[in-house]
Short mmCIF file of C-alpha atoms in Angstrom, two decimals:
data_model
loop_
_atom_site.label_atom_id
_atom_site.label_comp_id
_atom_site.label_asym_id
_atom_site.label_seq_id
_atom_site.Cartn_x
_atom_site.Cartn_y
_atom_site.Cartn_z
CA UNK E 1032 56.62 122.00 402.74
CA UNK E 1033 57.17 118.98 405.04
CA UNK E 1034 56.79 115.20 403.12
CA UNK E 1035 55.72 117.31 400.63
CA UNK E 1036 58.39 115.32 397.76
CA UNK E 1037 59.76 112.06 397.66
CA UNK E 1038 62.27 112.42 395.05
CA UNK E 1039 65.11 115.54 395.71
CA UNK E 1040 67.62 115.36 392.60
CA UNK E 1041 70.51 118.00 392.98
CA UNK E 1042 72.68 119.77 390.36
CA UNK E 1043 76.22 118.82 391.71
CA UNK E 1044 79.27 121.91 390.55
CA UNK E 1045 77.72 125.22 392.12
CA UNK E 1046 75.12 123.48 394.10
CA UNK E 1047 76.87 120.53 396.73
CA UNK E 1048 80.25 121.43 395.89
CA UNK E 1049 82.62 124.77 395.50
CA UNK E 1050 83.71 124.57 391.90
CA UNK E 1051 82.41 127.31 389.81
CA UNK E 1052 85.63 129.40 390.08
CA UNK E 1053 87.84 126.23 389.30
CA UNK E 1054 85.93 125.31 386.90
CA UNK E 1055 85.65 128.93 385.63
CA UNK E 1056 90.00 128.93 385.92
CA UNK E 1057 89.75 125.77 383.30
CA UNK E 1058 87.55 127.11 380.38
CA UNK E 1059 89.62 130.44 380.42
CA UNK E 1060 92.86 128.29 380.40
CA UNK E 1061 91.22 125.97 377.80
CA UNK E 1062 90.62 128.86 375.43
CA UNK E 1063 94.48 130.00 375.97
CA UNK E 1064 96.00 127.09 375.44
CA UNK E 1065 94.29 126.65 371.74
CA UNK E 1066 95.37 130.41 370.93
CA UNK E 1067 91.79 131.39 370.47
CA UNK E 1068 91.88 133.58 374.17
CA UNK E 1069 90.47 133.22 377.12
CA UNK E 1070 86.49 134.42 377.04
CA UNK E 1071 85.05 136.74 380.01
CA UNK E 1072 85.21 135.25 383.30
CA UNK E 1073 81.23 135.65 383.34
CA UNK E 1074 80.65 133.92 380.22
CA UNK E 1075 82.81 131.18 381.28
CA UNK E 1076 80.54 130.83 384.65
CA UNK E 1077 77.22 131.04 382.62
CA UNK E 1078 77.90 127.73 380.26
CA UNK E 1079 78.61 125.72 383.52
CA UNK E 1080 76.01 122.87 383.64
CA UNK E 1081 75.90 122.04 380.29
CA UNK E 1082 77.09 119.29 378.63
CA UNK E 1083 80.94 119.99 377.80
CA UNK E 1084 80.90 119.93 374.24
CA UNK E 1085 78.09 122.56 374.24
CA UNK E 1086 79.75 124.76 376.64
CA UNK E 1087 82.85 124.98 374.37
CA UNK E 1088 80.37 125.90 371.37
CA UNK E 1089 78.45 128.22 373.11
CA UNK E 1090 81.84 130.16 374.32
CA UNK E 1091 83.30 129.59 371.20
CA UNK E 1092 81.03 129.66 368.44
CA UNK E 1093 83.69 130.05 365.76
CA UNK E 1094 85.35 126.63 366.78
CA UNK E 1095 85.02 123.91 364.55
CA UNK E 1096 84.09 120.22 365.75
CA UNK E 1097 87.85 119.20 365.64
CA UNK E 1098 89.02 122.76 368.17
CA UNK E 1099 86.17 122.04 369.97
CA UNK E 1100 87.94 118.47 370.79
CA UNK E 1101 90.72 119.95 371.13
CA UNK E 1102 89.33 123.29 373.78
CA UNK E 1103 87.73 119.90 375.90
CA UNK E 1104 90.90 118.11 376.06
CA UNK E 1105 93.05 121.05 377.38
CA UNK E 1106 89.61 122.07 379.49
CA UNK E 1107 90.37 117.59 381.08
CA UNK E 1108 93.78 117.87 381.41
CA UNK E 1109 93.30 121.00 383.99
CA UNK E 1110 90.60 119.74 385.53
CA UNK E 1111 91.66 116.77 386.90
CA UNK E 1112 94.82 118.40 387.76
CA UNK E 1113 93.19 119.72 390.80
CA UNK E 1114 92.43 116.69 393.20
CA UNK E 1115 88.67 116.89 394.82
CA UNK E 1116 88.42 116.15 398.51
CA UNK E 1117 85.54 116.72 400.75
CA UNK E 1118 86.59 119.80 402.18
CA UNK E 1119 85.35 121.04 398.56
CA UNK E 1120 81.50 120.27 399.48
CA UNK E 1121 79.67 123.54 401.09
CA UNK E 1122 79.77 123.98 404.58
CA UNK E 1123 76.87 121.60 406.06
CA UNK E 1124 76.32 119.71 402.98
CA UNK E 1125 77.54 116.41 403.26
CA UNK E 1126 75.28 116.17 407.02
CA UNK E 1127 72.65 118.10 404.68
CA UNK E 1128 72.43 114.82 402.79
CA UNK E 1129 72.97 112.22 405.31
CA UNK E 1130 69.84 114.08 406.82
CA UNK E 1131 67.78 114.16 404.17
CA UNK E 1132 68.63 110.29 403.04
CA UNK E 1133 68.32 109.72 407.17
CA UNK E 1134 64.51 111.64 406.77
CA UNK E 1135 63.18 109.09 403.61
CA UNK E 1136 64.23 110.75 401.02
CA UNK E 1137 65.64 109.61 397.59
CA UNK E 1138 68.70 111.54 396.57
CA UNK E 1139 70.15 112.06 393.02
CA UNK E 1140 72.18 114.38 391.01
CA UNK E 1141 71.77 115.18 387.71
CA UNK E 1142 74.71 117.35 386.23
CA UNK E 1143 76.84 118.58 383.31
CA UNK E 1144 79.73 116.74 384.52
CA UNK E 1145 81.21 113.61 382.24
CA UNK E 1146 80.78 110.14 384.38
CA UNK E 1147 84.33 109.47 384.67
CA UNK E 1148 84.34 113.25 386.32
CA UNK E 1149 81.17 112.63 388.60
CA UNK E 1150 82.14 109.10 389.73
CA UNK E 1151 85.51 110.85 391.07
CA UNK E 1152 83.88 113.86 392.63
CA UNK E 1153 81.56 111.20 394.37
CA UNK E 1154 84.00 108.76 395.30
CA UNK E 1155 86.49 112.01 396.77
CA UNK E 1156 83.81 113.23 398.86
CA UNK E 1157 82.32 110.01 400.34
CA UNK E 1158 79.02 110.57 399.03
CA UNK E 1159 78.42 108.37 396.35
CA UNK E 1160 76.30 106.46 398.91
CA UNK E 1161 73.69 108.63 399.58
CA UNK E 1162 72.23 108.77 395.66
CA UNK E 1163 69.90 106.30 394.61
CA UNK E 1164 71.00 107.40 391.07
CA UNK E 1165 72.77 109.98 389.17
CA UNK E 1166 73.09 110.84 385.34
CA UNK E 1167 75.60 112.82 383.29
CA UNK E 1168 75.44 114.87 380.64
CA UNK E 1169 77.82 112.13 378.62
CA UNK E 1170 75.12 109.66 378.96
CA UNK E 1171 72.14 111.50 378.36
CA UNK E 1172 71.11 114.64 376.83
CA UNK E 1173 72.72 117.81 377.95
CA UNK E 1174 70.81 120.26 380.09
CA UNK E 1175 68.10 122.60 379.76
CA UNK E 1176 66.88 119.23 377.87
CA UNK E 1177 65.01 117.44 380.34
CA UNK E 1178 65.88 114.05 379.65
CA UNK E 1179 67.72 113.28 382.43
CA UNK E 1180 65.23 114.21 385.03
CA UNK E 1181 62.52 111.90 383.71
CA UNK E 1182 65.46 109.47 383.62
CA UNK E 1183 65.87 110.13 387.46
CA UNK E 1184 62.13 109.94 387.91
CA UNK E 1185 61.21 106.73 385.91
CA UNK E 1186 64.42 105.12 388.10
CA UNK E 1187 62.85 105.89 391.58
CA UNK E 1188 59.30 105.51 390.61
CA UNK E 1189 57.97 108.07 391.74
CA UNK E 1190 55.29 111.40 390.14
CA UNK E 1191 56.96 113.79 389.09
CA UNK E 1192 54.46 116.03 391.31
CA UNK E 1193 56.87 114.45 394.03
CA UNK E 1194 60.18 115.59 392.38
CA UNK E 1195 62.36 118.51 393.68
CA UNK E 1196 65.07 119.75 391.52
CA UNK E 1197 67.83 122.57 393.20
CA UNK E 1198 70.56 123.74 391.10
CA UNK E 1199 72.61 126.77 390.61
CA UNK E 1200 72.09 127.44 387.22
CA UNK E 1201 69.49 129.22 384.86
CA UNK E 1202 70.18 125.64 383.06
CA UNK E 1203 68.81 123.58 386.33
CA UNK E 1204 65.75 125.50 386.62
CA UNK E 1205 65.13 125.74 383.08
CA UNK E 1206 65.07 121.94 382.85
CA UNK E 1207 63.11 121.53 385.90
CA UNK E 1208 60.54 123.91 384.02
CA UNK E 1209 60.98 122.05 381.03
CA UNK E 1210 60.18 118.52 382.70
CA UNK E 1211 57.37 120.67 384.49
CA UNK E 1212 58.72 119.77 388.17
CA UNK E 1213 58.92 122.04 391.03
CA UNK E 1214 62.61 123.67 391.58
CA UNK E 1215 64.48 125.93 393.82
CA UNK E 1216 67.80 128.00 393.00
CA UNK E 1217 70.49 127.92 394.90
CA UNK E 1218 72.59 131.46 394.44
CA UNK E 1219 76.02 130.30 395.30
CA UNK E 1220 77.02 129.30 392.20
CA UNK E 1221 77.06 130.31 388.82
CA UNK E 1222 74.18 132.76 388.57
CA UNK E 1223 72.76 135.09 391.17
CA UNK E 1224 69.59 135.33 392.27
CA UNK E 1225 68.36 137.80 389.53
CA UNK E 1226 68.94 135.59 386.85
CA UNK E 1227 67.81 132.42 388.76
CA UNK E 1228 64.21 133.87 389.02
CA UNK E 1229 63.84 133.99 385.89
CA UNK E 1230 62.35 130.34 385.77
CA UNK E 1231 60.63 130.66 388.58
CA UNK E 1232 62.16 128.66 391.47
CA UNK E 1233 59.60 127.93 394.53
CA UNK E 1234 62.86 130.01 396.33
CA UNK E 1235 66.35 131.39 395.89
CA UNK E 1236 68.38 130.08 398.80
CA UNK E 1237 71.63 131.85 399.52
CA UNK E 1238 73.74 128.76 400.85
CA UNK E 1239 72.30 125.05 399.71
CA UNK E 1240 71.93 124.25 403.52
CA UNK E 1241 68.99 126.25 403.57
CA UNK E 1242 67.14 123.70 401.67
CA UNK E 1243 66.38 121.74 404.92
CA UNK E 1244 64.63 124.17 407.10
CA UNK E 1245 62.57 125.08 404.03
CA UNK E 1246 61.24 121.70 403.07
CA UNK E 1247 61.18 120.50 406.45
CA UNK E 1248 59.16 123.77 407.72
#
């Protein structure tokens, strides 16, 4: 696979950094909060990368617009309780990137996450550097749409034959598919490797430090 892309654009929650349980911990407490309950921890989990507004409908499909603004706000408020520091990244994955950046190529992320909640995670860890763009689901549409991915393309110029996407999520790889670029799952996060397969990743990699001895191979 070596110089085989020029573009590698990473799902960020699940994928770089260790924050499906936390983020898990917030949608249950979200759900308690408004009195409707807290929904199975699984459930919770499989919502993670999209946007937040769809993620409450999806795990609460009873909610009306105005609980739904209400689930997010409690789902903020403990979220950001929790401060992100770069012990939070996966082992190896902050020199993962430097590598990669160091090797030629482009780095972005393309995520769920609100902006004001990436641009902290990226400014906690130190890596904000090493993207040459990123784009949240606040800003664009929300994930499986593919949207942001051509966004990412158009912005480095480059074909999308050249694009890599690696997430955690049956909603990465679905968007990869839907963009029609190539992807590979990363089973760390919120879906194991069963489910990942489903949309056909070039390969399931247990730990997202894997990624370099298989594109540099």
């Amino acid at each position: 696979m070596k110089n085989a892309y020029d573009l590698i654009i990473f799902d960020w929650d699940g994928t770089l950094i260790n924050s499906i349980d936390w983020i898990a911990d917030c949608l249950q407490q979200a759900g308690e909060l408004c009195g409707i309950g807290a929904p199975e921890r699984q459930a919770a989990k499989d919502v993670i990368g999209l946007s937040i507004d769809k993620a409450m409908q999806a795990l609460f499909p009873a909610a009306d617009d105005q609980k739904v603004a209400v689930l997010v706000r409690h789902y903020s408020a403990a979220y950001f309780s929790k401060p992100i520091s770069p012990d939070d990244l996966f082992a190896g994955v902050y020199d993962m990137l430097v590598q990669l950046k160091d090797d030629g190529y482009q780095l972005a992320v393309a995520t769920g996450k609100t902006r004001a909640g990436l641009d902290e995670a990226l400014a906690a860890t130190g890596t904000a550097q090493l993207f040459c763009a990123t784009r949240c689901a606040d800003e664009t549409a929300s994930k499986p749409n593919p949207l942001m991915l051509h966004e990412l393309i158009a912005h480095a110029q480059v074909d999308k034959d050249r694009v890599l996407m690696v997430g955690d999520s049956i909603h990465d790889l679905q968007m990869a598919q839907n963009a029609q670029i190539a992807s590979v799952g990363v089973a760390c996060g919120a879906h194991s490797e069963d489910f990942l397969q489903q949309y056909n990743p070039l390969r399931c990699l247990q730990k997202p430090t894997q990624l370099l001895d298989y594109i540099q191979g």
